[in-house]
Amino acid sequence: MRSSAVPALPLAQRVRGLEMPWNRVLSSTSGPAGAATALGPWHPQEFTAECVETIPEAGGMMVFVFRRMDGAPLAFRSGQYINIDFPVDGPDAEPAARSYSISSAPTQPWTFSITIKRDPEGKVSRWAHDNIRPGITLDMLGPVGAFHLADYDRRARFLLLAAGAGITPLMSMIRTVHALPGQADVVLLYHGATPDSFAFSEEIDFLAKVDFRIKVIYCLGDRACDEEWDGRTGRLSQELLEELVPDANGRQVFACGPEGYLNAATELLRAVGVDDTSVFMEFFTGDRTIRAEYAEEVAIAGEIAGEIADELASSAEEYFESQPAGLEIYEPDYDADGPVEAVGAPTEAVDAEAVVPVEDDVAIEVVGVTDDTVNEAAPAPSDAGSPVSAGTGTATSARDGGEDDEIAVVDPAALPTVGQGEHTMSFVRTGLNVLVGEDETVLQAARKAGVKIPANCQEGMCGSCKVVKLDGDVEMNHQGGIRAREIDAGKFLPCCSTAKTDLVIDA
């Protein structure tokens, strides 16, 4: 029982200030922290990205989720945008380049999102809503822009002003604040035309409920509203700011929306005492001068990205050899033409609400592989890093099916054979025999022959390439990516295994 003399601890404590995850690894040169330097948004890049999800949002907006085709994360700062080439007139015509703010958080960099509002008169926005679906790829440049949260802010007190689609870069900021552990105080004043026009409102309400650092105020402006509405009304004004955010002059202000809204905000913020140096604005529309400024910003980013791409393409091997070993999992492969497209699961678009299908379990019965061969003596457990002569083990899970399971009978002798080497590997699900030499790993030979085996680290550490061996012997030099009981069950890691006899593999 706690002594009455000991003061009670606060319910919650946080570190002072708000610090981006890459800020603490700027000086790191090796180890796990060094690997995180790859997630630092140091410069714009030219890359191709594939759409993996579309999400309808309120206010006529659509969220498009992308991932880079080279497999690398997209490193950016909350609030920045990317410039995208849209083939609105067909693949052979000059694309239409448009810039869209990133609405996702940089703390989840393996995918990123943009949010596009459909404009009935807009050629690009209509094309995007009608044509971008999972599997579509687009050429991009980014990140671009000086409108973003600081890498470190000791007094992270923010006022976010959004009008309509101007919520998109501010949504990235809100998500980032919620994802990080630092001390912060965020007020979002969000103007919309109608009660059903506030994009991300369900997520924003949830974040405001579970994170006491975030407060949101919805406002309809001065339009008449026939629906029930419990939010605020009235255009952005000095009186509204003084009432809702009386300490606005002690906050950094990030505002995004149409030109008229932002021009009004500039004057109002001065009137309530906010210094111009604390105000940051992102225009979605603007006059010729504003458009020219953004065009110059994109052009400079393109020049920087081109110079860096040329440098990497000409000296990629030397560059990456000089980096910490941990960076390998973040950096794409390069050849003379630039980033190499990553190899992964094929992209197939499906209805987001469709029932996940249950695939039939096809049991494999291999001619010449009997219970006697499957149940031969398994090897004794070995410490990671030491060679393991992985015997056949028991692979009954790959062969035994239930009463309703389909059973496929495969005769390895009848399969076509490719490759060169002393031993034959029969991939019974692929339907192919692959010859392999004793100095070549099972994974290397399989990939050359087109046999698809997932693999990430390729050093016996992650275990992602694990498959079942139905017959034969391999020598496996793993680094902890497989357990002794899995070896006993007939599994092995092709990435760090070489064949010692002919093999029959359930892949």
PDB file of C-alpha atoms in Angstrom, residues 5 20 49 61 132 139 145 157 170 183 253 291 308 340 353 392 433 445 458:
ATOM      1  CA  ALA A   5       3.444  10.667   2.805  1.00  0.00           C
ATOM      2  CA  MET A  20       9.862  14.740 -35.074  1.00  0.00           C
ATOM      3  CA  ALA A  49       3.840   5.579 -56.864  1.00  0.00           C
ATOM      4  CA  MET A  61     -13.442  14.682 -51.546  1.00  0.00           C
ATOM      5  CA  ILE A 132      -7.452   6.500 -60.053  1.00  0.00           C
ATOM      6  CA  ASP A 139       4.913   9.923 -61.612  1.00  0.00           C
ATOM      7  CA  GLY A 145       7.105  23.211 -49.598  1.00  0.00           C
ATOM      8  CA  ARG A 157       1.198  25.619 -29.296  1.00  0.00           C
ATOM      9  CA  LEU A 170      -3.577  20.332 -41.405  1.00  0.00           C
ATOM     10  CA  GLN A 183       3.793  18.132 -25.091  1.00  0.00           C
ATOM     11  CA  VAL A 253      -0.767  29.683 -36.818  1.00  0.00           C
ATOM     12  CA  ARG A 291       0.747  30.654 -58.777  1.00  0.00           C
ATOM     13  CA  ILE A 308      20.450  13.815 -56.651  1.00  0.00           C
ATOM     14  CA  VAL A 340      14.588  -0.335 -59.402  1.00  0.00           C
ATOM     15  CA  GLU A 353     -16.398  -3.776 -48.060  1.00  0.00           C
ATOM     16  CA  THR A 392      13.436 -33.798 -43.633  1.00  0.00           C
ATOM     17  CA  ASN A 433      11.991 -28.569 -61.180  1.00  0.00           C
ATOM     18  CA  ALA A 445      18.053 -20.448 -57.759  1.00  0.00           C
ATOM     19  CA  GLN A 458      17.811 -12.540 -47.222  1.00  0.00           C
TER      20      GLN A 458
END
